[in-house]
Short mmCIF file of C-alpha atoms in Angstrom, two decimals:
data_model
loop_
_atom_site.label_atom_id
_atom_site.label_comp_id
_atom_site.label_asym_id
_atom_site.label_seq_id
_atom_site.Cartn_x
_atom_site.Cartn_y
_atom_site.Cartn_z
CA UNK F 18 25.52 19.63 -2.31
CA UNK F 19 24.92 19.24 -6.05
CA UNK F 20 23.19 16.58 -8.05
CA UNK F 21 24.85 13.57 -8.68
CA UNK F 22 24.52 12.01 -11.89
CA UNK F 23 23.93 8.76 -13.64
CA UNK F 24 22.75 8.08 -17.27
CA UNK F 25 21.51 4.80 -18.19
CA UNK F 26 23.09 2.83 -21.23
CA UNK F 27 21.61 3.46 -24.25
CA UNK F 28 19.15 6.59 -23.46
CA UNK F 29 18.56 9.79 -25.40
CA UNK F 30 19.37 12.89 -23.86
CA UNK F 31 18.81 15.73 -26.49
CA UNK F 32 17.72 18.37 -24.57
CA UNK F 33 14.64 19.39 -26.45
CA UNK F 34 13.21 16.21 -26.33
CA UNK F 35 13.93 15.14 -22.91
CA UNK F 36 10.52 15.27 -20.20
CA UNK F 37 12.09 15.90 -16.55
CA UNK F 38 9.96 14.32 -13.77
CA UNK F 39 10.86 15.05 -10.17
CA UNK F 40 9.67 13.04 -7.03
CA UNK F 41 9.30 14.68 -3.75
CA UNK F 42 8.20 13.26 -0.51
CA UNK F 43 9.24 11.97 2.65
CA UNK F 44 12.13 9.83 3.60
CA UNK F 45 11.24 6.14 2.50
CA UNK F 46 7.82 6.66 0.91
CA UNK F 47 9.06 5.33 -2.47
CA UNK F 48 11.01 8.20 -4.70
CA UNK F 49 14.01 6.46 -5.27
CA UNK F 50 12.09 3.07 -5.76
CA UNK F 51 9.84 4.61 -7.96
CA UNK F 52 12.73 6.24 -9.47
CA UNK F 53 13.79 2.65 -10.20
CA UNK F 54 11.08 1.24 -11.68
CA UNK F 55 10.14 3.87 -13.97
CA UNK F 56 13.72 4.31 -15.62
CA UNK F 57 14.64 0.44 -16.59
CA UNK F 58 12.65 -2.11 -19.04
CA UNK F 59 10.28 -3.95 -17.08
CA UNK F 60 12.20 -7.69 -17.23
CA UNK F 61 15.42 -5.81 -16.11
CA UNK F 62 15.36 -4.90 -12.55
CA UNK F 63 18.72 -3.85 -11.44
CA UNK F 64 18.40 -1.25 -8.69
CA UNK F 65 20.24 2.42 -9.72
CA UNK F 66 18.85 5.00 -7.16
CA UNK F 67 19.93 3.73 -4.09
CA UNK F 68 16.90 3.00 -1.97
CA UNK F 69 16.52 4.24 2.17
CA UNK F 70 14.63 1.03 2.51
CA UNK F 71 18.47 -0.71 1.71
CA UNK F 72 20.39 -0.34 5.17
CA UNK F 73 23.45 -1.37 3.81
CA UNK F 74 23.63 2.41 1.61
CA UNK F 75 21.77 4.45 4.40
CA UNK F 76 19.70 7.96 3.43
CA UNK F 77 20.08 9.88 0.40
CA UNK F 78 21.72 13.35 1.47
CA UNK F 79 21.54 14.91 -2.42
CA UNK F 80 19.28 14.87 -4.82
CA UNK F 81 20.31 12.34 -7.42
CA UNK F 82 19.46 13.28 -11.42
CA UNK F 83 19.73 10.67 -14.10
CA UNK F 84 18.62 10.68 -17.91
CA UNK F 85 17.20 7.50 -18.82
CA UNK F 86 14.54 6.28 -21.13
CA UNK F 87 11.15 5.43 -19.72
CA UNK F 88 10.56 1.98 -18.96
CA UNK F 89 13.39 1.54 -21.38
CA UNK F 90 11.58 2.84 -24.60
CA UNK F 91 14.26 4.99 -26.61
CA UNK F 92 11.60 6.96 -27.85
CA UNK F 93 10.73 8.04 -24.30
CA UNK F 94 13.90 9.80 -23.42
CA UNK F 95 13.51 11.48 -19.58
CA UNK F 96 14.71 13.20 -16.80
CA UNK F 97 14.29 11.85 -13.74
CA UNK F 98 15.20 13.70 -10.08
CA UNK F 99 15.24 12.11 -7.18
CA UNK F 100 14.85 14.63 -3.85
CA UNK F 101 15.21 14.30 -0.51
CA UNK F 102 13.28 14.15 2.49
CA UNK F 103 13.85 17.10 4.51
CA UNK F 104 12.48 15.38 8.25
CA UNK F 105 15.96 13.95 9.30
CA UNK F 106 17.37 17.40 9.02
CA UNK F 107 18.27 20.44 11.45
CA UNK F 108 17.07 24.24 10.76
CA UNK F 109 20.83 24.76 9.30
CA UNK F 110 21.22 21.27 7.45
CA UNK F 111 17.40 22.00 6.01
CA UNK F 112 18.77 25.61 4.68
CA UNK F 113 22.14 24.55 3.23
CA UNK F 114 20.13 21.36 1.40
CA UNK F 115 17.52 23.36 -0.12
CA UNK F 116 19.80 26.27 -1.04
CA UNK F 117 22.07 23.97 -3.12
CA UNK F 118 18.97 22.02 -4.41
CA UNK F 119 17.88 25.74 -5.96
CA UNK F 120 21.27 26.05 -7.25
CA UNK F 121 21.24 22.39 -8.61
CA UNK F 122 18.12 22.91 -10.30
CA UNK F 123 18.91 26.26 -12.06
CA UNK F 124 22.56 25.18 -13.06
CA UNK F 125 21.58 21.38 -14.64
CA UNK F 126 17.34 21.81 -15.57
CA UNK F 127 16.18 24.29 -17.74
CA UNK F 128 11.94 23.53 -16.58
CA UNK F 129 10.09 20.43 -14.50
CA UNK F 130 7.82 19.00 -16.66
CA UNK F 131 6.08 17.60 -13.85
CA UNK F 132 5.86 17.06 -9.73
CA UNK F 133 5.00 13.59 -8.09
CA UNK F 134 4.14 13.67 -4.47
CA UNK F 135 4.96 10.03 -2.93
CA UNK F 136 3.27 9.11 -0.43
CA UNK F 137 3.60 5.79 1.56
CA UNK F 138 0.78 5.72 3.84
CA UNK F 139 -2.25 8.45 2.47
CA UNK F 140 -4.17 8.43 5.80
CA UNK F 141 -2.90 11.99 6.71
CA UNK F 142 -0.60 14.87 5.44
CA UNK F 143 2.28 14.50 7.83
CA UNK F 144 3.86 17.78 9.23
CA UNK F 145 7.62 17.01 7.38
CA UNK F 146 5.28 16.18 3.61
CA UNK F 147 2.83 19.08 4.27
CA UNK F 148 6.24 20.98 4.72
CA UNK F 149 8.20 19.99 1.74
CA UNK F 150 4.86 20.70 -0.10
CA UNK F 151 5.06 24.22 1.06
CA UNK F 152 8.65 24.18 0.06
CA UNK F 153 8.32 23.62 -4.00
CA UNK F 154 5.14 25.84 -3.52
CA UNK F 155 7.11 28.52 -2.68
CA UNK F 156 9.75 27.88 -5.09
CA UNK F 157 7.46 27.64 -8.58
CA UNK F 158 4.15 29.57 -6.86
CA UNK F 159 0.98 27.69 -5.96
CA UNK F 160 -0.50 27.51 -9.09
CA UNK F 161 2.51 26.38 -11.22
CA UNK F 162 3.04 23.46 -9.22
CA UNK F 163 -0.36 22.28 -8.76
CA UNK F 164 -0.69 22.46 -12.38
CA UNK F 165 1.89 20.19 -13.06
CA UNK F 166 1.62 18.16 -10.03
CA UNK F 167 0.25 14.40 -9.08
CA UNK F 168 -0.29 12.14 -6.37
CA UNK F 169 1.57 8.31 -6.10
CA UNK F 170 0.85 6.67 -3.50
CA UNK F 171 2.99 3.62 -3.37
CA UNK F 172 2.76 1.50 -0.06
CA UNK F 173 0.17 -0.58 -1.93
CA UNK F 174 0.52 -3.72 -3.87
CA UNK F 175 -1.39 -4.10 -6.76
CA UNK F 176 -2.19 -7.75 -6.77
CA UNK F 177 -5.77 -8.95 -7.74
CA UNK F 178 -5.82 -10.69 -4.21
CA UNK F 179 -4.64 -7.70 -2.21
CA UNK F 180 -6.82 -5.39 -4.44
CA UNK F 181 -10.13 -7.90 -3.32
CA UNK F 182 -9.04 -7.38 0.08
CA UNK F 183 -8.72 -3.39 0.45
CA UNK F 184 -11.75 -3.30 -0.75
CA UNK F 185 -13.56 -5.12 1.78
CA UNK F 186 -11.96 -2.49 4.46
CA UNK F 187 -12.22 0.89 2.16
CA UNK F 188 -10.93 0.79 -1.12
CA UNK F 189 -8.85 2.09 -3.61
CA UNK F 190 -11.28 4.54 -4.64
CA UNK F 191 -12.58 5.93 -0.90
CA UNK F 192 -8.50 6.00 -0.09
CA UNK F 193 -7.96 8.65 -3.01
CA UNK F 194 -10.42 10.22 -2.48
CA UNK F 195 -10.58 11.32 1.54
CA UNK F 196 -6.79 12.15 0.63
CA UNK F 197 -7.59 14.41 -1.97
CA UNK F 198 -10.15 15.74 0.19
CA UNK F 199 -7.65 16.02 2.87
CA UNK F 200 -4.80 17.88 0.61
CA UNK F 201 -7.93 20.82 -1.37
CA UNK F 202 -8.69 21.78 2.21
CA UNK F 203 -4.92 21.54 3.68
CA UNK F 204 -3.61 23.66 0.54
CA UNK F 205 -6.64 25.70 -0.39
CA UNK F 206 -7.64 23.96 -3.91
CA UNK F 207 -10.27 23.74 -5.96
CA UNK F 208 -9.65 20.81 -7.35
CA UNK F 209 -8.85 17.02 -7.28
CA UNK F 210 -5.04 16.13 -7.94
CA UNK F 211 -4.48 13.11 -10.51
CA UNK F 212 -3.71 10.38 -8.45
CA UNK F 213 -2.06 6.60 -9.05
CA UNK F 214 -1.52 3.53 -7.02
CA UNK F 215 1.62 2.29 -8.51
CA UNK F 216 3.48 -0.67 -6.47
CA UNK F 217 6.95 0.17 -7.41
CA UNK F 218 8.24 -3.45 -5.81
CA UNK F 219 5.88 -5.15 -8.08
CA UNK F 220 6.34 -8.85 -9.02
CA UNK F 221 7.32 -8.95 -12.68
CA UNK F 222 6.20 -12.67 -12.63
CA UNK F 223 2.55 -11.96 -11.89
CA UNK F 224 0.63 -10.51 -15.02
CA UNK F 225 -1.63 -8.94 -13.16
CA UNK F 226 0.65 -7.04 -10.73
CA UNK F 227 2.95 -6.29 -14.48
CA UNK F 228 -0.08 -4.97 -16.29
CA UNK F 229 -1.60 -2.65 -13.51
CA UNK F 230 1.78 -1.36 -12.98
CA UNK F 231 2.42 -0.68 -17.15
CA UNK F 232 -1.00 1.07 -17.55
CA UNK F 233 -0.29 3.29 -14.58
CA UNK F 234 3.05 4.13 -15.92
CA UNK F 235 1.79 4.67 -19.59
CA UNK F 236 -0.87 6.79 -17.81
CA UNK F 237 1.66 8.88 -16.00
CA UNK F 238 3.83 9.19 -18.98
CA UNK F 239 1.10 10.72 -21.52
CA UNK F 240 0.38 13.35 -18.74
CA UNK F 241 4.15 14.03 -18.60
CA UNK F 242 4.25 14.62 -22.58
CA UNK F 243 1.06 17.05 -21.69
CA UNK F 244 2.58 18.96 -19.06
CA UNK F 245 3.69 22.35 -19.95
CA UNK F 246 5.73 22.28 -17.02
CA UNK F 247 7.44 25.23 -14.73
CA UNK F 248 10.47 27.02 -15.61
CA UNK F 249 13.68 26.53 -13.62
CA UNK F 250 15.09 29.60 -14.03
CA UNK F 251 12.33 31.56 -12.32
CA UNK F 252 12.05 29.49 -9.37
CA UNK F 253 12.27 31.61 -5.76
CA UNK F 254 14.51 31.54 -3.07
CA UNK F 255 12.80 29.95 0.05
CA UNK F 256 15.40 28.96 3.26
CA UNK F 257 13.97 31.65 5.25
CA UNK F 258 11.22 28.93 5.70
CA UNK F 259 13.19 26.82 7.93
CA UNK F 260 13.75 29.90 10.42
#
């Protein structure tokens, strides 16, 4: 397995000025579609990571890697890596696809400028996301990849109407934070991790699902130009985890 590549019409690519931002998570909580949405102009929506929510293409089995600009801008050139989710796997399929992910990473990146966990539904840390976790833990060391790491949770839409109704259950707010609280005790932090609600299936149409989901991005992106990110090339080997 190696990464397979795309690079969207138009984008910059120089290597020095590129920001790499790679999604991990389980299987259908939103990489890809995030993946999507962050790497096309807004009033273009033409799908290029092929989603696990489209039956017709079935699961991603290799990470996918594509240089784009951000949200189209050709003065945001990125990097943008698209994992997979490791719960569908056996012991030996998890060893061989995370063993060739190491390889892909060290042979195409030179440093991750930034981590986002996706998560779908943020009313637990699942055993297969609590694992993967653990897995790029291991790889850049705890406090690398908490440093450069952030929350998205995705399996909520952003309208004004939907927003008015989550908040008569919980809210927005009490939902980041219980899963925050839930992730400093599971992994042993001391902090909060910068979190976003960011509806990647947002209705263009509506301006206010279009301008929630712009700030977050902007957001996101000015944290990305921040990060000082992890280098590639002194990442760890870490099958033996899947013994």
């Amino acid at each position: 397995m190696s990464f397979l590549f795309e690079r969207s019409q138009g984008a910059q690519h120089q290597y020095g000025e590129t920001r790499t931002l790679l999604f991990l998570g389980e299987t259908g909580s939103g990489k890809s579609a995030l993946c999507n949405a962050f790497s096309r102009p807004l009033d273009k929506l033409t799908e290029r990571f092929p989603e696990s929510s489209d039956q017709t293409i079935g699961i991603n089995t290799k990470p996918i890697m594509k240089y784009a600009n951000f949200l189209g801008s050709t003065d945001k050139p990125a990097k943008f890596i698209d994992t997979v989710g490791f719960e569908n796997t056996t012991s030996t399929m998890a060893k061989t696809a995370i063993a060739e992910l190491i390889w892909s990473l060290k042979e195409f990146c030179d440093r991750i400028h930034l981590f986002a966990i996706v998560v779908a539904s943020p009313k637990r840390i699942g055993a297969s996301l609590k694992q993967t976790i653990e897995l790029f833990v291991g790889m850049f060391g705890k406090e690398l990849f908490w440093k450069n790491a952030v929350l998205i949770f995705t399996n909520h839409q952003q309208s004004d109407e939907q927003i008015r109704r989550r908040s008569k259950r919980t809210g927005d707010e009490k939902l980041i934070l219980d899963f925050n609280s839930k992730i400093r005790a599971e992994f042993n932090l001391d902090r909060d991790v910068t979190t976003f609600i960011i509806d990647a299936h947002f209705d263009s149409t509506r301006p206010d699902e279009r301008v929630r989901f712009l700030n977050s991005a902007i957001l996101l992106y000015e944290i990305l130009l921040r990060s000082a990110g992890a280098n590639v090339r002194e990442v760890q080997e870490v099958v033996n985890m899947y013994d």
